[in-house]
Amino acid sequence: MRATDIQTVRALPLFAGIGEAQFNALMDAALLQRFPAQVQLIREGEEADFLHVVVEGLVEMFASSDGEETTIGFLAPVSTFILAAVLVEKVYLQSARTLTPSRLLMIPAGAVRKVFAGDTAFAGAVVNELAERYRDIVRQLRTQKMRTGIERLAAWLVAHGEATPDGLIVRIAFEKVKLASFLGMTRETLSRSFAALAEHGVSVSGRTIRCADADALVRLARPEPLLDEHGRPAA
Amino acid sequence: MRATDIQTVRALPLFAGIGEAQFNALMDAALLQRFPAQVQLIREGEEADFLHVVVEGLVEMFASSDGEETTIGFLAPVSTFILAAVLVEKVYLQSARTLTPSRLLMIPAGAVRKVFAGDTAFAGAVVNELAERYRDIVRQLRTQKMRTGIERLAAWLVAHGEATPDGLIVRIAFEKVKLASFLGMTRETLSRSFAALAEHGVSVSGRTIRCADADALVRLARPEPLLDEHGRPAA
DNA sequence: GCTTCGCTTTGACTTTTGTCAAATTCGAGT
DNA sequence: ACTCGAATTTGACAAAAGTCAAAGCGAAGC
């Protein structure tokens, strides 16, 4: 593992206040692995044996049921996942796969629990992380129950767009069918929602979306400060 | 506060392993209050100043947006709520109101954070509680995205029914419109879903539902072990 | 027992979203 | 630049869920 990678991981809020010895203990136990795209890293129902950190690449969290799949979130570097399952020694409720070639740091669950018990700062950071994740999911549930498909799309665009002189530009880093699944609709409905947004100044070319009139989108999304203003979006 | 109440609260998993002195510190700082039905206890967007414990009664968690409301869960004694907001010193993402006359124990947020920092057993219990709540919401999100309305209803009935010689009996402790909101549908749709379940052996009289053929319901709900088999249901 | 108010159900209709199939476009690799 | 397979879009239709309005039911109080 390169020193720069360690620095990156060290800088994560989760490890920010942790003691040097404890951090080293985690890193010594950890494995850094490369995975090609489309590798399933975690299967729901299995025992949680590692805390994962996305160091490079892109990871999708998803759930499957009856052959169907729904995307729960996307993880870009540097973020951790399945902390909850690791801490309570339960099976995963979600599955994960790489969407692009990725490098993952995998910290054995036992090591995480041990350091948690012994390092107050780490315990605090873990709680913060868990609480934030919890709040993310609550936001997703609210969005799912209270907004229509097109509103969810508008909100997502607003949240992920980059303001430029030309208006809002959004570059989707994955297949549109994944976005559709995350937003809780079929690919066909997503496609039609984009088409419907055309009259609000949205033009799509491939995975790049340009929104001439960001305000129109914001109005459409019926923004909720509580839902949309937060540090780390769910995806 | 009666000694029996303290015993009940003490028995909560959240306080199970906590030291005597720390527990007393929490209780000394806490208030026990009675509220009539339909009192809003918490308003989303406000600062989280108390950890709440439902000692008696019934509490609804909900979110509102644009005048609409959606129910996120129901809390029966003895359970705590808004732990996440209390720990990260953030505003509530959900609101809460009493559905029946209730008694609530309210522990100041500062006291909770202080004991968290000083008592490892409590820190562990907090993480367990948070992690379980997190997993509850993930289950709700999955259910919302992957099952149809009638499937959600069937699953809820199965999860909340009591097996009797006559089949499954479910007694709804609140208005049906709340159940509809929790399940993510309108009251009309809920009513029609009940009607549709009639041909699967379900009969409704007021707030009591009898399911002659529990298996039929289970088949309808397309059970997912991960979604449906867990200790504390979301509602 | 009756009345009343509020919750629930039902009917008729609309909107939203999903399904299936076919056409089209995109993009990785040659 | 070209080709092929995969991803996306479009069309036609079906299913699920919401809306509005009216009727029905039920529990609390007279």
Short mmCIF file of C-alpha atoms (C1' of nucleotides) in Angstrom, two decimals:
data_model
loop_
_atom_site.label_atom_id
_atom_site.label_comp_id
_atom_site.label_asym_id
_atom_site.label_seq_id
_atom_site.Cartn_x
_atom_site.Cartn_y
_atom_site.Cartn_z
CA MET A 1 0.00 0.00 0.00
CA ARG A 2 1.39 3.34 -1.01
CA ALA A 3 2.01 6.04 1.56
CA THR A 4 -0.23 8.46 -0.30
CA ASP A 5 -3.09 5.99 -0.09
CA ILE A 6 -2.60 5.68 3.63
CA GLN A 7 -2.68 9.44 3.91
CA THR A 8 -5.95 9.54 1.98
CA VAL A 9 -7.53 6.96 4.21
CA ARG A 10 -6.15 8.63 7.30
CA ALA A 11 -7.86 11.83 6.22
CA LEU A 12 -11.29 10.22 6.26
CA PRO A 13 -13.55 11.65 8.95
CA LEU A 14 -13.90 8.12 10.26
CA PHE A 15 -10.20 7.95 11.11
CA ALA A 16 -9.55 11.61 11.78
CA GLY A 17 -9.15 11.61 15.54
CA ILE A 18 -7.95 8.07 16.03
CA GLY A 19 -4.65 7.40 17.81
CA GLU A 20 -1.60 6.55 15.75
CA ALA A 21 -1.14 3.10 17.24
CA GLN A 22 -4.76 2.14 16.68
CA PHE A 23 -4.69 3.42 13.13
CA ASN A 24 -1.61 1.40 12.42
CA ALA A 25 -3.22 -1.65 13.96
CA LEU A 26 -6.12 -1.26 11.53
CA MET A 27 -3.84 -0.75 8.56
CA ASP A 28 -1.65 -3.69 9.45
CA ALA A 29 -4.65 -5.96 9.51
CA ALA A 30 -6.05 -4.49 6.32
CA LEU A 31 -5.70 -5.71 2.77
CA LEU A 32 -5.55 -3.51 -0.26
CA GLN A 33 -6.96 -5.20 -3.31
CA ARG A 34 -7.59 -4.37 -6.91
CA PHE A 35 -10.79 -5.51 -8.56
CA PRO A 36 -11.90 -5.31 -12.17
CA ALA A 37 -15.28 -3.82 -13.02
CA GLN A 38 -18.44 -5.79 -12.33
CA VAL A 39 -17.08 -7.83 -9.46
CA GLN A 40 -19.50 -8.56 -6.69
CA LEU A 41 -17.71 -7.64 -3.49
CA ILE A 42 -20.45 -8.35 -1.03
CA ARG A 43 -23.49 -10.57 -1.17
CA GLU A 44 -26.44 -9.72 1.04
CA GLY A 45 -27.04 -12.36 3.63
CA GLU A 46 -23.38 -13.12 4.15
CA GLU A 47 -21.47 -12.42 7.33
CA ALA A 48 -19.87 -9.02 7.48
CA ASP A 49 -16.18 -9.76 7.72
CA PHE A 50 -14.54 -6.61 6.41
CA LEU A 51 -15.06 -2.90 6.57
CA HIS A 52 -14.47 -1.70 3.03
CA VAL A 53 -12.95 1.56 1.91
CA VAL A 54 -13.15 2.63 -1.72
CA VAL A 55 -9.71 4.01 -2.45
CA GLU A 56 -10.14 4.23 -6.20
CA GLY A 57 -12.91 3.43 -8.63
CA LEU A 58 -16.67 3.30 -8.22
CA VAL A 59 -18.83 0.91 -6.24
CA GLU A 60 -22.57 0.29 -6.38
CA MET A 61 -24.63 -0.78 -3.40
CA PHE A 62 -27.74 -2.69 -4.32
CA ALA A 63 -30.35 -5.08 -3.05
CA SER A 64 -31.97 -7.93 -4.86
CA SER A 65 -35.24 -9.65 -4.37
CA ASP A 66 -36.96 -12.20 -6.51
CA GLY A 67 -34.51 -11.67 -9.35
CA GLU A 68 -35.11 -7.92 -9.31
CA GLU A 69 -32.43 -5.47 -8.27
CA THR A 70 -32.56 -1.98 -6.89
CA THR A 71 -29.62 0.37 -6.52
CA ILE A 72 -29.27 1.90 -3.08
CA GLY A 73 -26.28 4.10 -3.68
CA PHE A 74 -22.99 4.77 -5.38
CA LEU A 75 -19.69 5.07 -3.59
CA ALA A 76 -16.85 7.14 -4.94
CA PRO A 77 -13.41 7.47 -3.33
CA VAL A 78 -12.86 7.92 -0.51
CA SER A 79 -15.73 6.39 1.37
CA THR A 80 -16.39 3.44 3.60
CA PHE A 81 -19.22 1.03 3.43
CA ILE A 82 -21.15 -1.54 5.45
CA LEU A 83 -19.93 -0.11 8.71
CA ALA A 84 -23.27 -0.96 10.30
CA ALA A 85 -23.12 -4.66 9.52
CA VAL A 86 -19.50 -4.86 10.66
CA LEU A 87 -20.26 -3.32 14.03
CA VAL A 88 -23.28 -5.34 14.97
CA GLU A 89 -21.86 -8.61 13.67
CA LYS A 90 -24.83 -9.18 11.44
CA VAL A 91 -25.24 -10.20 7.85
CA TYR A 92 -25.17 -7.63 5.12
CA LEU A 93 -28.51 -6.24 4.01
CA GLN A 94 -27.06 -4.94 0.80
CA SER A 95 -24.81 -6.24 -1.88
CA ALA A 96 -21.97 -4.35 -3.51
CA ARG A 97 -20.18 -4.56 -6.82
CA THR A 98 -17.53 -2.56 -8.60
CA LEU A 99 -18.76 -0.53 -11.54
CA THR A 100 -15.27 0.35 -12.73
CA PRO A 101 -11.88 -1.16 -11.95
CA SER A 102 -11.30 -0.26 -8.33
CA ARG A 103 -8.94 -0.49 -5.43
CA LEU A 104 -10.46 -1.36 -2.09
CA LEU A 105 -9.02 -1.35 1.37
CA MET A 106 -10.52 -4.12 3.43
CA ILE A 107 -10.24 -3.95 7.19
CA PRO A 108 -11.16 -7.10 9.13
CA ALA A 109 -14.32 -6.64 11.17
CA GLY A 110 -12.65 -7.90 14.33
CA ALA A 111 -9.96 -5.25 14.14
CA VAL A 112 -12.57 -2.53 13.70
CA ARG A 113 -14.56 -3.72 16.68
CA LYS A 114 -11.44 -3.98 18.80
CA VAL A 115 -10.29 -0.46 18.04
CA PHE A 116 -13.82 0.79 18.51
CA ALA A 117 -13.84 -0.59 22.04
CA GLY A 118 -10.48 0.89 22.89
CA ASP A 119 -10.37 4.30 21.24
CA THR A 120 -12.93 6.89 22.29
CA ALA A 121 -12.21 9.20 19.38
CA PHE A 122 -12.78 6.38 16.93
CA ALA A 123 -15.99 5.43 18.70
CA GLY A 124 -17.20 9.00 18.29
CA ALA A 125 -16.28 9.06 14.63
CA VAL A 126 -18.03 5.75 14.06
CA VAL A 127 -21.19 7.11 15.61
CA ASN A 128 -20.99 10.21 13.47
CA GLU A 129 -20.53 8.14 10.36
CA LEU A 130 -23.40 5.83 11.23
CA ALA A 131 -25.67 8.71 12.13
CA GLU A 132 -24.93 10.44 8.85
CA ARG A 133 -25.56 7.29 6.88
CA TYR A 134 -28.79 6.80 8.75
CA ARG A 135 -29.86 10.29 7.87
CA ASP A 136 -28.95 9.71 4.23
CA ILE A 137 -31.23 6.73 4.06
CA VAL A 138 -34.05 8.58 5.77
CA ARG A 139 -33.70 11.22 3.09
CA GLN A 140 -33.87 8.57 0.40
CA LEU A 141 -36.96 7.05 1.93
CA ARG A 142 -38.65 10.43 2.15
CA THR A 143 -37.74 11.22 -1.43
CA GLN A 144 -39.03 7.89 -2.60
CA LYS A 145 -42.33 8.21 -0.81
CA MET A 146 -43.04 11.87 -1.31
CA ARG A 147 -41.78 12.83 -4.73
CA THR A 148 -42.77 11.61 -8.16
CA GLY A 149 -40.22 10.12 -10.49
CA ILE A 150 -39.61 13.28 -12.42
CA GLU A 151 -39.20 15.26 -9.22
CA ARG A 152 -36.65 12.79 -7.95
CA LEU A 153 -34.75 13.12 -11.20
CA ALA A 154 -34.83 16.92 -11.08
CA ALA A 155 -33.62 16.86 -7.48
CA TRP A 156 -30.81 14.49 -8.36
CA LEU A 157 -29.69 16.68 -11.24
CA VAL A 158 -29.70 19.75 -9.05
CA ALA A 159 -27.75 17.96 -6.34
CA HIS A 160 -25.13 16.58 -8.70
CA GLY A 161 -24.83 19.31 -11.29
CA GLU A 162 -21.87 21.60 -11.60
CA ALA A 163 -22.67 25.23 -12.18
CA THR A 164 -21.03 26.61 -15.33
CA PRO A 165 -21.61 29.72 -17.46
CA ASP A 166 -23.68 27.49 -19.73
CA GLY A 167 -25.92 26.39 -16.88
CA LEU A 168 -25.87 23.22 -14.86
CA ILE A 169 -23.79 20.38 -16.28
CA VAL A 170 -24.15 16.85 -14.97
CA ARG A 171 -21.98 14.00 -16.04
CA ILE A 172 -23.35 10.60 -15.12
CA ALA A 173 -20.50 8.31 -14.16
CA PHE A 174 -22.41 5.07 -14.77
CA GLU A 175 -25.07 3.54 -16.94
CA LYS A 176 -28.41 5.28 -17.03
CA VAL A 177 -30.16 2.11 -16.04
CA LYS A 178 -28.30 2.33 -12.70
CA LEU A 179 -29.49 5.87 -12.20
CA ALA A 180 -33.02 4.75 -12.99
CA SER A 181 -32.74 2.00 -10.43
CA PHE A 182 -31.37 4.35 -7.82
CA LEU A 183 -34.21 6.77 -8.46
CA GLY A 184 -36.71 3.95 -8.17
CA MET A 185 -37.95 3.74 -11.74
CA THR A 186 -37.37 1.71 -14.87
CA ARG A 187 -34.95 2.78 -17.55
CA GLU A 188 -37.86 3.52 -19.85
CA THR A 189 -39.45 5.84 -17.33
CA LEU A 190 -36.14 7.58 -16.76
CA SER A 191 -35.79 8.10 -20.47
CA ARG A 192 -39.26 9.58 -20.66
CA SER A 193 -38.58 11.76 -17.66
CA PHE A 194 -35.54 13.21 -19.42
CA ALA A 195 -37.69 13.79 -22.47
CA ALA A 196 -40.25 15.57 -20.31
CA LEU A 197 -37.54 17.77 -18.80
CA ALA A 198 -36.67 19.04 -22.27
CA GLU A 199 -39.36 21.68 -21.99
CA HIS A 200 -37.70 22.86 -18.79
CA GLY A 201 -34.46 23.53 -20.60
CA VAL A 202 -32.74 20.18 -20.12
CA SER A 203 -30.84 18.60 -22.98
CA VAL A 204 -29.26 15.17 -22.85
CA SER A 205 -26.41 13.92 -24.94
CA GLY A 206 -25.19 10.54 -23.85
CA ARG A 207 -24.20 10.69 -20.23
CA THR A 208 -23.85 14.45 -20.18
CA ILE A 209 -26.84 16.55 -19.23
CA ARG A 210 -27.05 20.30 -19.62
CA CYS A 211 -29.69 22.29 -17.80
CA ALA A 212 -29.98 25.78 -19.24
CA ASP A 213 -32.36 26.92 -16.52
CA ALA A 214 -31.32 25.53 -13.17
CA ASP A 215 -34.07 27.44 -11.38
CA ALA A 216 -36.73 25.67 -13.38
CA LEU A 217 -35.32 22.37 -12.19
CA VAL A 218 -35.20 23.52 -8.63
CA ARG A 219 -38.85 24.55 -8.81
CA LEU A 220 -39.74 21.19 -10.26
CA ALA A 221 -37.90 19.32 -7.55
CA ARG A 222 -39.83 21.15 -4.83
CA PRO A 223 -36.71 21.48 -2.79
CA GLU A 224 -36.74 20.65 0.88
CA PRO A 225 -33.84 22.21 2.67
CA LEU A 226 -33.69 19.22 4.96
CA LEU A 227 -33.63 16.79 2.13
CA ASP A 228 -31.28 18.44 -0.22
CA GLU A 229 -28.78 20.46 1.76
CA HIS A 230 -26.33 18.13 3.32
CA GLY A 231 -22.69 17.31 3.18
CA ARG A 232 -22.42 13.96 1.59
CA PRO A 233 -25.24 13.07 -0.77
CA ALA A 234 -26.44 9.50 -0.74
CA ALA A 235 -25.23 9.12 -4.28
CA MET B 1 -40.60 9.06 38.27
CA ARG B 2 -41.64 5.71 39.60
CA ALA B 3 -39.09 3.07 40.39
CA THR B 4 -40.79 0.60 38.08
CA ASP B 5 -40.43 3.04 35.19
CA ILE B 6 -36.76 3.41 35.89
CA GLN B 7 -36.43 -0.34 35.88
CA THR B 8 -38.17 -0.51 32.51
CA VAL B 9 -35.89 2.08 31.02
CA ARG B 10 -32.86 0.47 32.59
CA ALA B 11 -33.80 -2.77 30.86
CA LEU B 12 -33.60 -1.18 27.41
CA PRO B 13 -30.74 -2.58 25.33
CA LEU B 14 -29.46 0.95 25.01
CA PHE B 15 -28.82 1.15 28.76
CA ALA B 16 -28.16 -2.49 29.48
CA GLY B 17 -24.42 -2.41 30.09
CA ILE B 18 -24.06 1.14 31.28
CA GLY B 19 -22.47 1.89 34.67
CA GLU B 20 -24.71 2.72 37.60
CA ALA B 21 -23.30 6.20 38.11
CA GLN B 22 -23.66 7.10 34.45
CA PHE B 23 -27.18 5.78 34.32
CA ASN B 24 -28.11 7.83 37.34
CA ALA B 25 -26.52 10.89 35.79
CA LEU B 26 -28.76 10.44 32.76
CA MET B 27 -31.85 9.90 34.86
CA ASP B 28 -31.14 12.86 37.08
CA ALA B 29 -30.93 15.12 34.07
CA ALA B 30 -34.02 13.59 32.48
CA LEU B 31 -37.60 14.76 32.60
CA LEU B 32 -40.61 12.50 32.61
CA GLN B 33 -43.59 14.14 31.00
CA ARG B 34 -47.15 13.26 30.18
CA PHE B 35 -48.62 14.33 26.89
CA PRO B 36 -52.16 14.07 25.58
CA ALA B 37 -52.80 12.54 22.16
CA GLN B 38 -51.97 14.48 19.03
CA VAL B 39 -49.21 16.57 20.53
CA GLN B 40 -46.31 17.31 18.25
CA LEU B 41 -43.20 16.46 20.22
CA ILE B 42 -40.59 17.18 17.64
CA ARG B 43 -40.59 19.34 14.57
CA GLU B 44 -38.21 18.51 11.77
CA GLY B 45 -35.62 21.18 11.25
CA GLU B 46 -35.32 21.98 14.93
CA GLU B 47 -32.24 21.36 17.03
CA ALA B 48 -32.13 17.97 18.68
CA ASP B 49 -32.10 18.76 22.37
CA PHE B 50 -33.47 15.61 23.97
CA LEU B 51 -33.22 11.90 23.52
CA HIS B 52 -36.78 10.66 23.91
CA VAL B 53 -37.94 7.38 25.42
CA VAL B 54 -41.55 6.28 25.02
CA VAL B 55 -42.46 4.92 28.43
CA GLU B 56 -46.16 4.63 27.79
CA GLY B 57 -48.47 5.38 24.87
CA LEU B 58 -47.83 5.47 21.15
CA VAL B 59 -45.76 7.85 19.06
CA GLU B 60 -45.70 8.43 15.31
CA MET B 61 -42.62 9.53 13.41
CA PHE B 62 -43.39 11.38 10.23
CA ALA B 63 -42.00 13.75 7.66
CA SER B 64 -43.77 16.57 5.92
CA SER B 65 -43.11 18.26 2.66
CA ASP B 66 -45.18 20.76 0.78
CA GLY B 67 -48.15 20.20 3.09
CA GLU B 68 -48.03 16.45 2.55
CA GLU B 69 -47.11 14.04 5.29
CA THR B 70 -45.67 10.56 5.29
CA THR B 71 -45.43 8.26 8.27
CA ILE B 72 -42.01 6.78 8.84
CA GLY B 73 -42.73 4.60 11.83
CA PHE B 74 -44.63 3.95 15.01
CA LEU B 75 -43.00 3.72 18.41
CA ALA B 76 -44.49 1.66 21.19
CA PRO B 77 -43.07 1.41 24.73
CA VAL B 78 -40.29 1.02 25.43
CA SER B 79 -38.26 2.53 22.67
CA THR B 80 -36.05 5.52 22.09
CA PHE B 81 -36.07 7.88 19.20
CA ILE B 82 -33.97 10.47 17.38
CA LEU B 83 -30.77 9.10 18.79
CA ALA B 84 -28.99 9.93 15.55
CA ALA B 85 -29.83 13.62 15.61
CA VAL B 86 -28.91 13.86 19.29
CA LEU B 87 -25.47 12.36 18.73
CA VAL B 88 -24.39 14.39 15.75
CA GLU B 89 -25.83 17.65 17.06
CA LYS B 90 -27.87 18.16 13.96
CA VAL B 91 -31.45 19.12 13.33
CA TYR B 92 -34.15 16.48 13.29
CA LEU B 93 -35.05 15.04 9.89
CA GLN B 94 -38.32 13.71 11.19
CA SER B 95 -41.16 14.99 13.27
CA ALA B 96 -42.93 13.12 16.03
CA ARG B 97 -46.33 13.31 17.62
CA THR B 98 -48.24 11.31 20.19
CA LEU B 99 -51.07 9.21 18.81
CA THR B 100 -52.45 8.36 22.24
CA PRO B 101 -51.89 9.94 25.66
CA SER B 102 -48.29 9.09 26.45
CA ARG B 103 -45.55 9.39 28.97
CA LEU B 104 -42.12 10.27 27.63
CA LEU B 105 -38.75 10.34 29.27
CA MET B 106 -36.66 13.13 27.85
CA ILE B 107 -32.89 13.01 28.36
CA PRO B 108 -30.96 16.19 27.50
CA ALA B 109 -28.73 15.73 24.48
CA GLY B 110 -25.70 17.04 26.30
CA ALA B 111 -25.99 14.41 29.01
CA VAL B 112 -26.25 11.66 26.41
CA ARG B 113 -23.17 12.86 24.58
CA LYS B 114 -21.25 13.20 27.81
CA VAL B 115 -22.01 9.67 28.95
CA PHE B 116 -21.33 8.39 25.47
CA ALA B 117 -17.83 9.82 25.63
CA GLY B 118 -17.15 8.39 29.07
CA ASP B 119 -18.75 4.96 29.10
CA THR B 120 -17.54 2.36 26.66
CA ALA B 121 -20.45 0.02 27.26
CA PHE B 122 -22.89 2.80 26.50
CA ALA B 123 -20.96 3.74 23.38
CA GLY B 124 -21.24 0.16 22.20
CA ALA B 125 -24.96 0.06 22.91
CA VAL B 126 -25.45 3.34 21.07
CA VAL B 127 -23.71 1.97 18.03
CA ASN B 128 -25.83 -1.16 18.15
CA GLU B 129 -28.99 0.86 18.40
CA LEU B 130 -27.97 3.17 15.56
CA ALA B 131 -26.92 0.29 13.39
CA GLU B 132 -30.21 -1.50 13.96
CA ARG B 133 -32.19 1.62 13.16
CA TYR B 134 -30.14 2.10 10.05
CA ARG B 135 -30.91 -1.42 8.98
CA ASP B 136 -34.61 -0.88 9.66
CA ILE B 137 -34.70 2.06 7.33
CA VAL B 138 -32.79 0.20 4.66
CA ARG B 139 -35.45 -2.48 4.89
CA GLN B 140 -38.16 0.11 4.54
CA LEU B 141 -36.48 1.62 1.53
CA ARG B 142 -36.09 -1.77 -0.09
CA THR B 143 -39.72 -2.60 0.61
CA GLN B 144 -40.87 0.70 -0.79
CA LYS B 145 -38.88 0.36 -3.97
CA MET B 146 -39.29 -3.31 -4.66
CA ARG B 147 -42.76 -4.32 -3.59
CA THR B 148 -46.17 -3.18 -4.80
CA GLY B 149 -48.65 -1.69 -2.40
CA ILE B 150 -50.56 -4.87 -1.85
CA GLU B 151 -47.35 -6.78 -1.25
CA ARG B 152 -46.28 -4.25 1.35
CA LEU B 153 -49.62 -4.63 3.06
CA ALA B 154 -49.43 -8.42 3.05
CA ALA B 155 -45.91 -8.28 4.46
CA TRP B 156 -46.99 -5.89 7.18
CA LEU B 157 -49.88 -8.13 8.16
CA VAL B 158 -47.65 -11.16 8.30
CA ALA B 159 -45.08 -9.28 10.39
CA HIS B 160 -47.62 -7.91 12.85
CA GLY B 161 -50.18 -10.69 13.04
CA GLU B 162 -50.60 -12.95 16.00
CA ALA B 163 -51.09 -16.61 15.20
CA THR B 164 -54.31 -18.03 16.68
CA PRO B 165 -56.30 -21.18 16.03
CA ASP B 166 -58.50 -19.01 13.78
CA GLY B 167 -55.55 -17.92 11.72
CA LEU B 168 -53.59 -14.68 11.85
CA ILE B 169 -55.19 -11.83 13.81
CA VAL B 170 -53.91 -8.29 13.46
CA ARG B 171 -55.16 -5.43 15.54
CA ILE B 172 -54.22 -2.01 14.18
CA ALA B 173 -53.46 0.32 17.04
CA PHE B 174 -54.04 3.53 15.07
CA GLU B 175 -56.09 4.99 12.26
CA LYS B 176 -55.94 3.19 8.97
CA VAL B 177 -54.93 6.37 7.23
CA LYS B 178 -51.69 6.23 9.26
CA LEU B 179 -51.06 2.68 8.17
CA ALA B 180 -51.66 3.75 4.58
CA SER B 181 -49.17 6.55 4.96
CA PHE B 182 -46.60 4.25 6.52
CA LEU B 183 -47.03 1.78 3.68
CA GLY B 184 -46.66 4.57 1.15
CA MET B 185 -50.15 4.70 -0.30
CA THR B 186 -53.35 6.67 0.06
CA ARG B 187 -56.14 5.56 2.37
CA GLU B 188 -58.27 4.75 -0.66
CA THR B 189 -55.61 2.48 -2.08
CA LEU B 190 -55.19 0.80 1.29
CA SER B 191 -58.90 0.18 1.46
CA ARG B 192 -58.88 -1.33 -2.02
CA SER B 193 -55.88 -3.44 -1.13
CA PHE B 194 -57.76 -4.88 1.83
CA ALA B 195 -60.67 -5.57 -0.49
CA ALA B 196 -58.35 -7.33 -2.90
CA LEU B 197 -56.95 -9.45 -0.08
CA ALA B 198 -60.46 -10.78 0.61
CA GLU B 199 -59.97 -13.44 -2.03
CA HIS B 200 -56.86 -14.52 -0.20
CA GLY B 201 -58.84 -15.19 2.95
CA VAL B 202 -58.51 -11.82 4.67
CA SER B 203 -61.51 -10.25 6.36
CA VAL B 204 -61.53 -6.81 7.91
CA SER B 205 -63.81 -5.56 10.62
CA GLY B 206 -62.86 -2.17 11.86
CA ARG B 207 -59.30 -2.24 13.05
CA THR B 208 -59.20 -5.98 13.45
CA ILE B 209 -58.04 -8.10 10.54
CA ARG B 210 -58.33 -11.85 10.36
CA CYS B 211 -56.34 -13.86 7.85
CA ALA B 212 -57.70 -17.39 7.54
CA ASP B 213 -54.84 -18.51 5.31
CA ALA B 214 -51.59 -17.05 6.53
CA ASP B 215 -49.63 -18.96 3.91
CA ALA B 216 -51.51 -17.24 1.12
CA LEU B 217 -50.44 -13.90 2.55
CA VAL B 218 -46.87 -15.01 2.88
CA ARG B 219 -46.85 -16.08 -0.75
CA LEU B 220 -48.29 -12.74 -1.77
CA ALA B 221 -45.72 -10.81 0.18
CA ARG B 222 -42.88 -12.63 -1.57
CA PRO B 223 -41.01 -12.87 1.67
CA GLU B 224 -37.37 -12.00 1.83
CA PRO B 225 -35.73 -13.48 4.88
CA LEU B 226 -33.48 -10.47 5.12
CA LEU B 227 -36.34 -8.05 4.97
CA ASP B 228 -38.79 -9.71 7.20
CA GLU B 229 -36.92 -11.69 9.81
CA HIS B 230 -35.54 -9.31 12.31
CA GLY B 231 -35.93 -8.47 15.93
CA ARG B 232 -37.55 -5.11 16.09
CA PRO B 233 -39.78 -4.25 13.16
CA ALA B 234 -39.74 -0.70 11.93
CA ALA B 235 -43.37 -0.32 12.97
"C1'" DG C 1 -82.09 4.67 20.90
"C1'" DC C 2 -80.69 8.43 18.07
"C1'" DT C 3 -77.62 11.91 16.17
"C1'" DT C 4 -73.46 13.59 14.70
"C1'" DC C 5 -68.89 13.93 13.26
"C1'" DG C 6 -65.09 11.78 11.54
"C1'" DC C 7 -63.08 7.90 9.49
"C1'" DT C 8 -63.46 4.61 5.87
"C1'" DT C 9 -65.19 2.66 1.73
"C1'" DT C 10 -66.78 2.76 -3.00
"C1'" DG C 11 -67.29 4.55 -7.70
"C1'" DA C 12 -65.65 6.92 -11.73
"C1'" DC C 13 -61.97 8.75 -13.74
"C1'" DT C 14 -56.92 10.46 -14.34
"C1'" DT C 15 -52.13 10.22 -13.79
"C1'" DT C 16 -48.08 7.81 -13.16
"C1'" DT C 17 -45.37 4.10 -13.91
"C1'" DG C 18 -44.35 -0.45 -15.74
"C1'" DT C 19 -44.09 -4.02 -19.64
"C1'" DC C 20 -43.03 -5.73 -24.02
"C1'" DA C 21 -41.29 -5.14 -28.49
"C1'" DA C 22 -38.97 -2.78 -31.99
"C1'" DA C 23 -35.97 0.79 -33.52
"C1'" DT C 24 -32.11 3.49 -32.68
"C1'" DT C 25 -27.91 5.14 -30.73
"C1'" DC C 26 -23.64 4.65 -28.36
"C1'" DG C 27 -19.14 3.13 -27.55
"C1'" DA C 28 -15.36 -0.24 -27.00
"C1'" DG C 29 -12.29 -2.51 -29.71
"C1'" DT C 30 -10.56 -3.38 -34.22
"C1'" DA D 1 -13.45 5.22 -39.43
"C1'" DC D 2 -16.04 0.79 -38.92
"C1'" DT D 3 -18.52 -2.98 -36.70
"C1'" DC D 4 -20.94 -5.31 -33.41
"C1'" DG D 5 -23.12 -5.89 -29.21
"C1'" DA D 6 -24.95 -3.50 -25.51
"C1'" DA D 7 -27.45 0.39 -23.85
"C1'" DT D 8 -31.06 3.54 -24.67
"C1'" DT D 9 -35.09 5.43 -26.69
"C1'" DT D 10 -39.66 5.21 -28.59
"C1'" DG D 11 -44.31 3.38 -29.33
"C1'" DA D 12 -48.37 0.95 -27.88
"C1'" DC D 13 -50.51 -0.87 -24.27
"C1'" DA D 14 -51.42 -2.49 -19.33
"C1'" DA D 15 -51.17 -2.18 -14.51
"C1'" DA D 16 -50.76 0.37 -10.27
"C1'" DA D 17 -51.82 4.11 -7.67
"C1'" DG D 18 -53.84 8.81 -6.99
"C1'" DT D 19 -57.84 12.19 -7.06
"C1'" DC D 20 -62.30 13.82 -6.32
"C1'" DA D 21 -66.83 13.11 -4.88
"C1'" DA D 22 -70.40 10.66 -2.73
"C1'" DA D 23 -72.03 7.19 0.25
"C1'" DG D 24 -71.47 4.18 4.28
"C1'" DC D 25 -70.20 3.01 8.82
"C1'" DG D 26 -69.11 3.52 13.72
"C1'" DA D 27 -68.07 5.28 18.03
"C1'" DA D 28 -68.93 9.14 21.48
"C1'" DG D 29 -72.25 11.85 23.38
"C1'" DC D 30 -77.12 13.30 24.03
#
